[in-house]
Coordinates of C-alpha atoms and ligand atoms in Angstrom, one line a residue:
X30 CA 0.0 0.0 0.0
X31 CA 1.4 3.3 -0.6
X32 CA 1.5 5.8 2.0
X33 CA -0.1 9.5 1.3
X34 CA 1.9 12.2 3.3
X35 CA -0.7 14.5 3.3
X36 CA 1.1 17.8 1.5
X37 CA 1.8 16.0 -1.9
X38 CA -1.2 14.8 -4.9
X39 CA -1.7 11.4 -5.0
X40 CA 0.1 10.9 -7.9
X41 CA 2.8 12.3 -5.9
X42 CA 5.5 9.5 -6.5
X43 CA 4.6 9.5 -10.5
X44 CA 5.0 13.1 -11.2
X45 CA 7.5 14.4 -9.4
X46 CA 7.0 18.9 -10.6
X47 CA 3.9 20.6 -8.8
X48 CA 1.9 22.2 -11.2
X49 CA 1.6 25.7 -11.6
X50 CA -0.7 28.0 -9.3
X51 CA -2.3 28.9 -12.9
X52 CA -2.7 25.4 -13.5
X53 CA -4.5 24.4 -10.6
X54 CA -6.6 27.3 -10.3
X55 CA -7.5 26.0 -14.1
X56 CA -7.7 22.1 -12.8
X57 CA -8.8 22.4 -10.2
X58 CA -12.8 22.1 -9.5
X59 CA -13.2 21.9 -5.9
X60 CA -15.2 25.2 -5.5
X61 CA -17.9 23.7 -8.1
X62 CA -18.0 20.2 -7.5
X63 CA -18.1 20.3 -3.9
X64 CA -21.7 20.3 -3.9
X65 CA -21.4 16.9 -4.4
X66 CA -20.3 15.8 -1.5
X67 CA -23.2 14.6 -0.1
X68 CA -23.6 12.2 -2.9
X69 CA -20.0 11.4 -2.7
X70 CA -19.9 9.9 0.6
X71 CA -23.2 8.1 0.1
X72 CA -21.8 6.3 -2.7
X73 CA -18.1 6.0 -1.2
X74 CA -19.8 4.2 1.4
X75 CA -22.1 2.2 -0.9
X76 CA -19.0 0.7 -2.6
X77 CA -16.7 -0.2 0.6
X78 CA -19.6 -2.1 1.8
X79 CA -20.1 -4.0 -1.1
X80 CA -16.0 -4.4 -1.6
X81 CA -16.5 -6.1 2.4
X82 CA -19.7 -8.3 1.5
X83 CA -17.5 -9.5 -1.7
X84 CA -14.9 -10.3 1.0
X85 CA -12.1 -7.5 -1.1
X86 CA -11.9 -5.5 2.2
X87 CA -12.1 -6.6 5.9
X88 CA -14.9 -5.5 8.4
X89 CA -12.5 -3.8 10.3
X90 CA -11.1 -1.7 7.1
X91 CA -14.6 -1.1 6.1
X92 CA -15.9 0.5 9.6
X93 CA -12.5 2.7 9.6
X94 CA -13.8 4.2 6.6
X95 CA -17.7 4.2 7.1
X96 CA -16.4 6.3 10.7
X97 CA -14.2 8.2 8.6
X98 CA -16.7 9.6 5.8
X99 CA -19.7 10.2 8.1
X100 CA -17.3 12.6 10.1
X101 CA -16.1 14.7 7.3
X102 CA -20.0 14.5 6.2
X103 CA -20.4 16.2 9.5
X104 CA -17.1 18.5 9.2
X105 CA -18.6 19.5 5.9
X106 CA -22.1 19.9 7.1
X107 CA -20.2 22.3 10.5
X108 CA -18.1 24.5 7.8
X109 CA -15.1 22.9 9.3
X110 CA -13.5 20.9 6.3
X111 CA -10.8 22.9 4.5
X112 CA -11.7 22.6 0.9
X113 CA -8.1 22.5 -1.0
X114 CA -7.6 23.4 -4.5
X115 CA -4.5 21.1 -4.4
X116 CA -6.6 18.5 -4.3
X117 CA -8.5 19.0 -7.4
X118 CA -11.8 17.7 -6.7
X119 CA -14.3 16.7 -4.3
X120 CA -12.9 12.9 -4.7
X121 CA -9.8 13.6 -3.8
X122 CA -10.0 15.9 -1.0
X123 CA -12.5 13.8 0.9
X124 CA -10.0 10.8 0.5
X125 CA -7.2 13.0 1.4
X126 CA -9.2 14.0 4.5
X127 CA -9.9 10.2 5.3
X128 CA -6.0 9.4 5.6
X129 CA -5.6 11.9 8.0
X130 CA -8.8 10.6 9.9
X131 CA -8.4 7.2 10.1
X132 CA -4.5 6.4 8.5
X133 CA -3.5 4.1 6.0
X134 CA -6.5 2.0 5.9
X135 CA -8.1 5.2 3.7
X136 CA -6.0 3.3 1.1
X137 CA -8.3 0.8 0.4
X138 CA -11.4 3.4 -0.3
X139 CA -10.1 3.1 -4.1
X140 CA -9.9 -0.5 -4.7
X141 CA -12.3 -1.4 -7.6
X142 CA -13.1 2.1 -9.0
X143 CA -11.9 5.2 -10.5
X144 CA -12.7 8.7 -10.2
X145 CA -14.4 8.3 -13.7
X146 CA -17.0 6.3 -12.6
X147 CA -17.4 8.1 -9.0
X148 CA -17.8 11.4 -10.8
X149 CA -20.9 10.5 -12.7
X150 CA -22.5 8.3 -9.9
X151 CA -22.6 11.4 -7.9
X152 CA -23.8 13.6 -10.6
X153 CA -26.3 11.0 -11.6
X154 CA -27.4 11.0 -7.8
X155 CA -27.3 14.7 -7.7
X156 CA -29.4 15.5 -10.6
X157 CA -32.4 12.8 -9.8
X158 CA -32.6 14.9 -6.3
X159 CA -32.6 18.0 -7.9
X160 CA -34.8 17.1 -10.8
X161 CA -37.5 16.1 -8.1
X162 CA -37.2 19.5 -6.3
X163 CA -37.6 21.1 -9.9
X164 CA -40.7 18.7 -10.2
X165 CA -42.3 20.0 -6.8
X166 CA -41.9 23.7 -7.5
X167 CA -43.8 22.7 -11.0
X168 CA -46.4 21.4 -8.6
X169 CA -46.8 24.1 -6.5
X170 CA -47.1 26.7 -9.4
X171 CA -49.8 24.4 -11.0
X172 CA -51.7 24.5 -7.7
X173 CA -51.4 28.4 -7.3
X174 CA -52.6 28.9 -11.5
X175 CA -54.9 27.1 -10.7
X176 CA -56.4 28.4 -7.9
X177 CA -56.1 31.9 -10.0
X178 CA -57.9 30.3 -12.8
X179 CA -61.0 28.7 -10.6
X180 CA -61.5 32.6 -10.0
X181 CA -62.0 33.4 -13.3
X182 CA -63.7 31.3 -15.5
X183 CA -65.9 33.6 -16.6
X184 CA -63.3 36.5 -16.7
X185 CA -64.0 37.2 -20.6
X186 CA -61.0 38.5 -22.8
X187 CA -59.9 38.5 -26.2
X188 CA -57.8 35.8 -27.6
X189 CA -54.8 36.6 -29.7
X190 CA -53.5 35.8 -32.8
X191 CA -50.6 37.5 -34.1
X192 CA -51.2 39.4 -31.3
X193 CA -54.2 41.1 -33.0
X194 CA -58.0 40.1 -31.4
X195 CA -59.2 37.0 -32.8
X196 CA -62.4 35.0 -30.6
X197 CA -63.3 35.3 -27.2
X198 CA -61.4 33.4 -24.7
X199 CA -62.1 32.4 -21.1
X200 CA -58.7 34.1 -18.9
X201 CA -59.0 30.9 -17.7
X202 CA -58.3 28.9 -20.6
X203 CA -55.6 31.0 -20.9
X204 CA -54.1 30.2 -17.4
X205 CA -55.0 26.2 -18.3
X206 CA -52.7 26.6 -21.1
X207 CA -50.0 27.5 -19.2
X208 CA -50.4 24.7 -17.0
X209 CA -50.4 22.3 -19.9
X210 CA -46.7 23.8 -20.5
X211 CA -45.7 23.3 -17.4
X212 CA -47.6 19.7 -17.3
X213 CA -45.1 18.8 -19.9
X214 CA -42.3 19.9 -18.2
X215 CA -42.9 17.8 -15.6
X216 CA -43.8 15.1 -17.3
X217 CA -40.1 15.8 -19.6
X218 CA -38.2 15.9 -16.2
X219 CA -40.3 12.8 -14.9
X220 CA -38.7 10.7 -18.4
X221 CA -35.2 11.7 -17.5
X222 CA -35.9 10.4 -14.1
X223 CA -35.8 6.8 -16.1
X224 CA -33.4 7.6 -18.7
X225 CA -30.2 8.3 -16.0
X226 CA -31.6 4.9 -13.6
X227 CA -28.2 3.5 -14.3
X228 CA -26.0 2.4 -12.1
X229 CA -22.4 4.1 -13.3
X230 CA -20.2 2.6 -10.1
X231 CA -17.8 -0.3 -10.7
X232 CA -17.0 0.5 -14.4
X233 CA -13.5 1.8 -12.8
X234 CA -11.2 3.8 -15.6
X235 CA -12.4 2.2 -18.6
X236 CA -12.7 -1.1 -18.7
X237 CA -14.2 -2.7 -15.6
X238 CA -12.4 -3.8 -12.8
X239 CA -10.1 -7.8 -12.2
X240 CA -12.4 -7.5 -8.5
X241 CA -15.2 -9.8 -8.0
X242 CA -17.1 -6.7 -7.1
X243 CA -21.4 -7.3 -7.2
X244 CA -22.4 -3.6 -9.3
X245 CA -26.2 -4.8 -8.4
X246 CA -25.8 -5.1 -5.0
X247 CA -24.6 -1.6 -5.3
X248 CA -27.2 -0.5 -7.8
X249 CA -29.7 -1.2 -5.0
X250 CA -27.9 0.5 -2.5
X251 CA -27.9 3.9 -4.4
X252 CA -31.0 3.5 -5.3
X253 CA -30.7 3.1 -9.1
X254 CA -32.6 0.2 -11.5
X255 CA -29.4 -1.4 -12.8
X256 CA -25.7 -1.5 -13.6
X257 CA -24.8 0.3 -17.0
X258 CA -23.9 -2.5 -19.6
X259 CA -20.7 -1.1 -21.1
X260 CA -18.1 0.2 -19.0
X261 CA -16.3 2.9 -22.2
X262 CA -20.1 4.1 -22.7
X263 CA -21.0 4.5 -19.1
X264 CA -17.9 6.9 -18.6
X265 CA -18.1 9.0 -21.9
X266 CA -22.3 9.0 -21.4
X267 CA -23.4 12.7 -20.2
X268 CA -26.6 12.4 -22.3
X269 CA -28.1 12.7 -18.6
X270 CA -26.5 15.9 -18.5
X271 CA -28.1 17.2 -21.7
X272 CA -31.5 15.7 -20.9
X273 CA -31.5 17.9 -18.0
X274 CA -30.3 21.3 -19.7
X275 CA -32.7 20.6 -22.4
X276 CA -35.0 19.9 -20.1
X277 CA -34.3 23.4 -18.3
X278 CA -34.2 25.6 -21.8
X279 CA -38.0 24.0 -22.2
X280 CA -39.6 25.1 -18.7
X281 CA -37.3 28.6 -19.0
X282 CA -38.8 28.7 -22.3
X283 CA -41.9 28.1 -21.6
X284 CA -41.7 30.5 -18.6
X285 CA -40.5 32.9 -20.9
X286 CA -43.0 32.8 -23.3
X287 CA -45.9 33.1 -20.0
X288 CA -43.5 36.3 -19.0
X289 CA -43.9 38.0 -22.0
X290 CA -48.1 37.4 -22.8
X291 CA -48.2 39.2 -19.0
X292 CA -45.5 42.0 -19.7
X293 CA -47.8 43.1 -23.1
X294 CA -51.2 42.6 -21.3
X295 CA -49.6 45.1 -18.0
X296 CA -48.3 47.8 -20.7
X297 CA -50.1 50.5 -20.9
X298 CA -51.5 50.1 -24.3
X299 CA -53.9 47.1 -22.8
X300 CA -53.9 47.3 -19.6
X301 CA -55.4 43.9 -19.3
X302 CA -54.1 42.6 -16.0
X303 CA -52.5 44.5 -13.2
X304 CA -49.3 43.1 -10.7
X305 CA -49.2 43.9 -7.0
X306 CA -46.7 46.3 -5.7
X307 CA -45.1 43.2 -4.4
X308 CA -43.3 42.6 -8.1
X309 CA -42.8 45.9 -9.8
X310 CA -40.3 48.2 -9.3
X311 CA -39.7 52.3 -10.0
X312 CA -37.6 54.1 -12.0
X313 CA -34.1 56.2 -10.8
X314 CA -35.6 59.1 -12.6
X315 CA -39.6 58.9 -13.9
X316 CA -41.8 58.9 -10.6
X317 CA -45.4 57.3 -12.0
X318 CA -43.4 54.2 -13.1
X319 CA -44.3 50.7 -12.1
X320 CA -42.1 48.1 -14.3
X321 CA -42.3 44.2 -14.7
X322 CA -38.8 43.9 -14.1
X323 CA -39.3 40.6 -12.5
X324 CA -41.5 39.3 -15.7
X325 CA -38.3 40.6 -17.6
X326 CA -35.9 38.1 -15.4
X327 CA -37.8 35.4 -16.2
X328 CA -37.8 36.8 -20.1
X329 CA -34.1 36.5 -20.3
X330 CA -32.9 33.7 -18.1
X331 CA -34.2 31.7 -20.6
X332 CA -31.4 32.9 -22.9
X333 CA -28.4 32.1 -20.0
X334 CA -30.1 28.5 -20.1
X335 CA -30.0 28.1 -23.7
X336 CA -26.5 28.7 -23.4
X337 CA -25.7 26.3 -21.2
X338 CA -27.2 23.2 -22.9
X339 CA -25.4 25.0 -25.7
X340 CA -22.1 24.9 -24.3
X341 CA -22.5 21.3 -23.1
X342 CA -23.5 19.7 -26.4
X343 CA -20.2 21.7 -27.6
X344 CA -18.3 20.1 -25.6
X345 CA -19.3 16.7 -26.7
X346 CA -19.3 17.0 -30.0
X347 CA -16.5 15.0 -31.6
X348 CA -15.0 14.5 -28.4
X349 CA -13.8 10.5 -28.9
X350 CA -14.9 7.7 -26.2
X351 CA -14.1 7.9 -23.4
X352 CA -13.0 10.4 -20.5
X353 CA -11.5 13.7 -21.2
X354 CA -11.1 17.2 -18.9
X355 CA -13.5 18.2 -20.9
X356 CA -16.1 16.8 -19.3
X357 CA -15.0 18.7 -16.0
X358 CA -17.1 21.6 -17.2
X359 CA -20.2 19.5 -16.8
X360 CA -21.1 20.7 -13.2
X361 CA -20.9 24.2 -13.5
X362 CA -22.9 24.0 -16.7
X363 CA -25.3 22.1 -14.9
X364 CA -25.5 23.8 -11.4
X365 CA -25.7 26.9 -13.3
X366 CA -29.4 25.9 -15.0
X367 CA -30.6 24.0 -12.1
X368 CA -30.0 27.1 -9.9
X369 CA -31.4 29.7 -12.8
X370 CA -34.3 27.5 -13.3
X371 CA -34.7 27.1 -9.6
X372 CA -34.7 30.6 -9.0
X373 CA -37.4 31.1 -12.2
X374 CA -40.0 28.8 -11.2
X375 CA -39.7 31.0 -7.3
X376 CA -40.2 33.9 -8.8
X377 CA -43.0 32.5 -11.0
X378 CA -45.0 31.0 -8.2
X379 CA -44.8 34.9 -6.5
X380 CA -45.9 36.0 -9.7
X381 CA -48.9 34.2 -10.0
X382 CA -49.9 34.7 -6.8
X383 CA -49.8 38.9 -7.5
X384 CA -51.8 39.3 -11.1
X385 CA -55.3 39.8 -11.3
X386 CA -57.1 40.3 -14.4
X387 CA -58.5 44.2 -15.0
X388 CA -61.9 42.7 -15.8
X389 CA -63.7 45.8 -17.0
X390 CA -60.6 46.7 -19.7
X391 CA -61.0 43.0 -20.8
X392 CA -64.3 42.9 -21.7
X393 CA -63.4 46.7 -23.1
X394 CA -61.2 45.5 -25.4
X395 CA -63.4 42.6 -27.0
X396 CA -65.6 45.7 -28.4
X397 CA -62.5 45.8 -30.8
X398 CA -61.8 43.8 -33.9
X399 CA -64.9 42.1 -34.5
X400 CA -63.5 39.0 -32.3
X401 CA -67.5 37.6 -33.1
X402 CA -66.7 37.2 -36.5
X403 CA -66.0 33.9 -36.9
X404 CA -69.7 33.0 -34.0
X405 CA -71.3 34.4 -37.5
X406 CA -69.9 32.9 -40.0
X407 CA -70.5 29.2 -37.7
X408 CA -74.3 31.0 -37.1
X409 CA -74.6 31.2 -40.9
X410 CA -73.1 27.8 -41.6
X411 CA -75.8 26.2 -39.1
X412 CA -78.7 27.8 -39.5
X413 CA -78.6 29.4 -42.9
X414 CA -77.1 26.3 -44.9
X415 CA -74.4 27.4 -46.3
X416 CA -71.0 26.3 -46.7
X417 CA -68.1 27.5 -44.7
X418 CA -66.1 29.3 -47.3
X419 CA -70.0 31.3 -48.6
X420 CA -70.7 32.0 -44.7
X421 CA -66.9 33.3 -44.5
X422 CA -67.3 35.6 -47.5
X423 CA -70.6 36.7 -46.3
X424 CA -69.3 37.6 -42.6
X425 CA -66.0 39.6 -44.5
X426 CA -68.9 41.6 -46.3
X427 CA -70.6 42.1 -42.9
X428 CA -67.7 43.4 -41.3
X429 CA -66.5 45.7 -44.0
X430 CA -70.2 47.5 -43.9
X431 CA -69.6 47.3 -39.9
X432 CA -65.8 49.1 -40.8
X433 CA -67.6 51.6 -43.0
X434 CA -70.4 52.5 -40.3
X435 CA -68.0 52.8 -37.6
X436 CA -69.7 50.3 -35.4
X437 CA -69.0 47.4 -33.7
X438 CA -70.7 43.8 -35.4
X439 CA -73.8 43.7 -32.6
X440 CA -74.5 47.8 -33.4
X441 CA -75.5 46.9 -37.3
X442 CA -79.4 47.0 -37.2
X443 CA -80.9 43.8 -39.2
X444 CA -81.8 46.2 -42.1
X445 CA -78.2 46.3 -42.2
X446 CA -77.2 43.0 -42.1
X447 CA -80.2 42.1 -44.4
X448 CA -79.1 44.1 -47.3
X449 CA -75.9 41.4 -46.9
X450 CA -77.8 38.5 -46.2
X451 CA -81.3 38.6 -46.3
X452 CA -81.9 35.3 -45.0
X453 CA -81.2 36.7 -41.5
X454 CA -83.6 37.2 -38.8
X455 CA -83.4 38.9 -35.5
X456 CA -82.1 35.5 -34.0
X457 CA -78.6 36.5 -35.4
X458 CA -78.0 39.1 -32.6
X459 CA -77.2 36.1 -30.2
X460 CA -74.0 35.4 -31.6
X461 CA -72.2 38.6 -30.6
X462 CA -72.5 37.8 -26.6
X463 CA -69.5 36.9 -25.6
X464 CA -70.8 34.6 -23.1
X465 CA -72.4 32.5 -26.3
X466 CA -69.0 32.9 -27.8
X467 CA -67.2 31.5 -25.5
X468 CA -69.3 29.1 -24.0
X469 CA -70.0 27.6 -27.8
X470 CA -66.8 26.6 -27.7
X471 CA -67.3 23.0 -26.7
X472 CA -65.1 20.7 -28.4
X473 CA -62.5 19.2 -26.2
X474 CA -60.1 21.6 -25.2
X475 CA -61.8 24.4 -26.0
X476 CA -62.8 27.5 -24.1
X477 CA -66.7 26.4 -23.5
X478 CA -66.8 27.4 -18.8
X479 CA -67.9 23.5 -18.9
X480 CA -64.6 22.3 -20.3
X481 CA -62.1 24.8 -18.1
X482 CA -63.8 23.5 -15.2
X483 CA -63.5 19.7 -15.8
X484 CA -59.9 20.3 -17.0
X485 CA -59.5 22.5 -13.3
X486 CA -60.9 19.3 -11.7
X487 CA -58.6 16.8 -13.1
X488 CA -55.7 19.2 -12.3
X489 CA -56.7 19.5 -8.8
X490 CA -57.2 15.8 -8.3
Ligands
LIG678 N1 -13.2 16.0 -11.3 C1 -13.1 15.1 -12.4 C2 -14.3 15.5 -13.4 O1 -15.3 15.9 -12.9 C3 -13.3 13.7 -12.0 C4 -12.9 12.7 -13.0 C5 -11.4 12.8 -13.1 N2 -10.9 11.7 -13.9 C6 -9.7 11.8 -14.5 N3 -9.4 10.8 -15.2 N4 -8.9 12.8 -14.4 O2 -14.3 15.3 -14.6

């Protein structure tokens, strides 16, 4: 066994020159990857039991280094462990902490693995538990939407198209929409939750390990399905990593999107929803202002995720089987997202929980752009036999005359609308109510108050 004085690497006896300050500020990524360290020591510990139960360590050895681990857990957890860049990583600085704890018995922590394999266990086990948080923070803003969105079912406002008026929509439909975004997200978190359920541990370097070490007995110990099958893939595999920043860009761009619909209906020019004090803030120099600063955050934090699966796939591409430095960059990528995104769905939630719709300039606003258009056009289609495209043409002509008069589709008199279509009886008139509008809309997943509240049901359940 070779002994570790405690002041020189572990390759100490190999390379013989200390590197550079430069290079191991460079190499050296103990001030990112030392949030592992939890996971670190859970697995640590996973393997030396196993290495015991397969008889490759003694009982004695193994307890030396259980004690050992769960007091620098502890030291770590107190703010007493001296993180060392000469170290490198979190690896090597807990085992270089465990010599000095419990002596030369730490030597054995490495028998049957390699730092290659270590890394991504931990990150594997890392990202699952942050992956759920994410997951629960989804929840949570689903519960407050929809909590906004019981409120206002019948809350009437136009819909948009090309951000010009087009039908009548429910605010609530709109709110249900966003929870179908966010739905998915889950739901795309929930799949990498399955896709990463591989046991990395006991692939060693590269090529496996000459120990008779039992990689399911360790699978169940951390918790994962199964052992990876191919030890080269299993340590060149960060597809887990870009499953999750992919996974991020979505819900950020998704939260993006939601950001920007509530920045243009707060402007001034619609006025269609106002935000509590509690997320707006002034201006250095104009004293009325009230900005969306916070909706703005979420806006562009989608583009600092972007980047980051960005960055990550760059690093892969053509990189060759099987570990490389490279790879090193894969936690700060990653803890970068995770905490953007964390810090995005927060906000969010607050957000949600300070709008409230400016009813009366909603249902203002539907008086413009002839959003009952297409109710007459359907009317005609139904009750005047006609086909589609003659009922569409019809309605145009209707409009236009409405466009010339300067009124608004329900002002025309049936005089009017009977020098169009003289078929048309006083009947016709119903289909400019925006409550008939909307509630019309029955086909699944439209905006018809019936289907919001089922859809509000089965979220709630
Ligand atoms: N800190 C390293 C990383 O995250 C651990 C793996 C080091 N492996 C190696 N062969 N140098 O990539």
């Amino acid at each position: 066994m070779t002994k570790n004085k405690n002041n020189r690497a572990i390759w100490g006896r190999r390379i013989k020159g200390t590197p550079s300050l430069l290079f191991q500020k460079v190499g050296s990524s103990i001030d990112i990857d030392k949030r592992l360290y939890k996971q670190d020591i859970a697995v640590s510990i996973a393997h030396v039991e196993m290495l015991f139960k397969q008889k490759i360590i003694s009982f004695k050895v193994k307890n030396k280094i259980v004690y050992g681990l769960n007091r620098i857990e502890k030291e770590i957890i107190k703010k007493k462990f001296e993180f060392n860049k000469k170290y490198e990583d979190i690896h090597m600085n807990i085992e270089k902490r465990l010599f000095q704890i419990i002596g030369v018995e730490a030597g054995y922590i490495h028998t049957a693995r390699s730092r290659n394999d270590q890394v991504i266990t931990d990150f594997k086990i890392w990202i699952k538990s942050s992956t759920i948080e994410i997951k629960s923070i989804i929840d949570k803003i689903i519960k407050s939407i929809l909590k906004l969105a019981e409120k206002n079912i019948k809350t009437i406002m136009p819909g948009f198209t090309h951000l010009k008026s087009a039908q009548a929509i429910s605010f609530a439909h709109y709110l249900m929409a966003y929870v179908e975004m966010l739905n998915r997200d889950k739901k795309r978190f929930n799949d990498n939750l399955h896709n990463l359920d591989e046991n990395p541990l006991g692939v060693a370097a590269i090529s496996g390990t000459s120990f008779n070490i039992d990689r399911i007995y360790t699978s169940k110990k951390l918790k994962f399905k199964r052992p990876t099958n191919n030890s080269i893939d299993t340590i060149s595999d960060r597809d887990f990593v870009l499953d999750f920043l992919y996974s991020s860009s979505v819900c950020s761009m998704h939260i993006s999107r939601i950001a920007e619909d509530l920045i243009i209906w707060n402007s001034e020019g619609f006025r269609l929803i106002n935000l509590s004090d509690k997320i707006v803030t002034g201006s250095s120099i104009m004293p009325q202002k009230k900005n969306p600063d916070l909706l703005e955050f979420l806006r562009g934090k989608s583009g600092v995720i972007y980047g980051n699966l960005l960055s990550m796939f760059t690093i892969l591409k053509g990189l060759p089987l099987s570990y490389f430095k490279d790879l090193q960059d894969d936690k700060e990528i990653i803890f970068r997202s995770n905490d953007t995104l964390l810090d995005c769905l927060k906000i969010f939630d607050e957000i949600i929980k300070n709008i409230s719709p400016n009813k009366k300039r909603m249902f203002e606003l539907t008086n413009f752009g002839y959003i009952t258009a297409t109710d007459l056009a359907d009317y005609l289609v139904k009750y005047h036999a006609m086909s589609f495209r003659d009922a569409y043409a019809k309605t145009a002509n209707i409009v236009n005359l409405a466009e010339k008069k300067r009124k608004n589709l329900n002002q025309l008199t049936l005089k009017e609308l009977k020098k169009i279509e003289p078929k048309l009886t006083k009947d016709v008139f119903r289909v400019f109510d925006l409550n008939y509008s909307v509630d019309s809309k029955k086909s699944y997943g439209g905006t018809a108050f019936g289907n919001i509240k089922k859809m509000i049901m089965k979220y709630k359940k």
